[in-house]
Amino acid sequence: MEEIQTKSVIEALIFVSETPLSLDSIHEVLGDISKKDLQRFVGEMIAEGQTAARGFNLVEVGGGYQFRTRSEYAEWVKKLKKIKPFS
């Protein structure tokens, strides 16, 4: 698997995980990639996210990795949370 595809798979796995996803869990799914390479890919993804114009970034938290909303958008996220779903 090429590096860009591997990063996309890692991104998808982290996105769907309800809790922070550890490198060990990612390694279990991908298998054929060394933990050293996984760590490098995730580090690159974190760095790329910090420079991209997105509303979220990838952070290390709770022994794993998770996407988090950028703090500068908290005002809008709070407004969304206050909206009640249609019945």
Coordinates of C-alpha atoms in Angstrom, one line a residue, residues 11 14-15 45-46 48-59 66-73 77:
E11 CA -7.5 8.6 9.0
I14 CA -9.4 7.2 13.6
F15 CA -12.5 8.9 12.3
M45 CA -0.7 13.6 9.7
I46 CA -0.7 15.7 12.9
E48 CA -0.2 18.4 8.1
G49 CA -3.4 19.0 10.0
Q50 CA -1.9 21.9 11.9
T51 CA -1.1 23.8 8.7
A52 CA -4.4 22.9 6.8
A53 CA -7.4 25.2 6.8
R54 CA -9.7 22.7 8.5
G55 CA -12.2 22.8 11.4
F56 CA -10.5 19.9 13.1
N57 CA -7.1 18.4 13.8
L58 CA -5.6 15.1 14.9
V59 CA -4.4 15.0 18.4
Q66 CA -8.6 11.3 17.9
F67 CA -9.9 14.1 15.7
R68 CA -10.9 17.1 17.7
T69 CA -12.6 20.3 16.7
R70 CA -10.2 23.3 16.7
S71 CA -10.8 25.6 19.7
E72 CA -11.3 28.7 17.6
Y73 CA -14.6 27.1 16.3
V77 CA -20.0 24.0 18.0

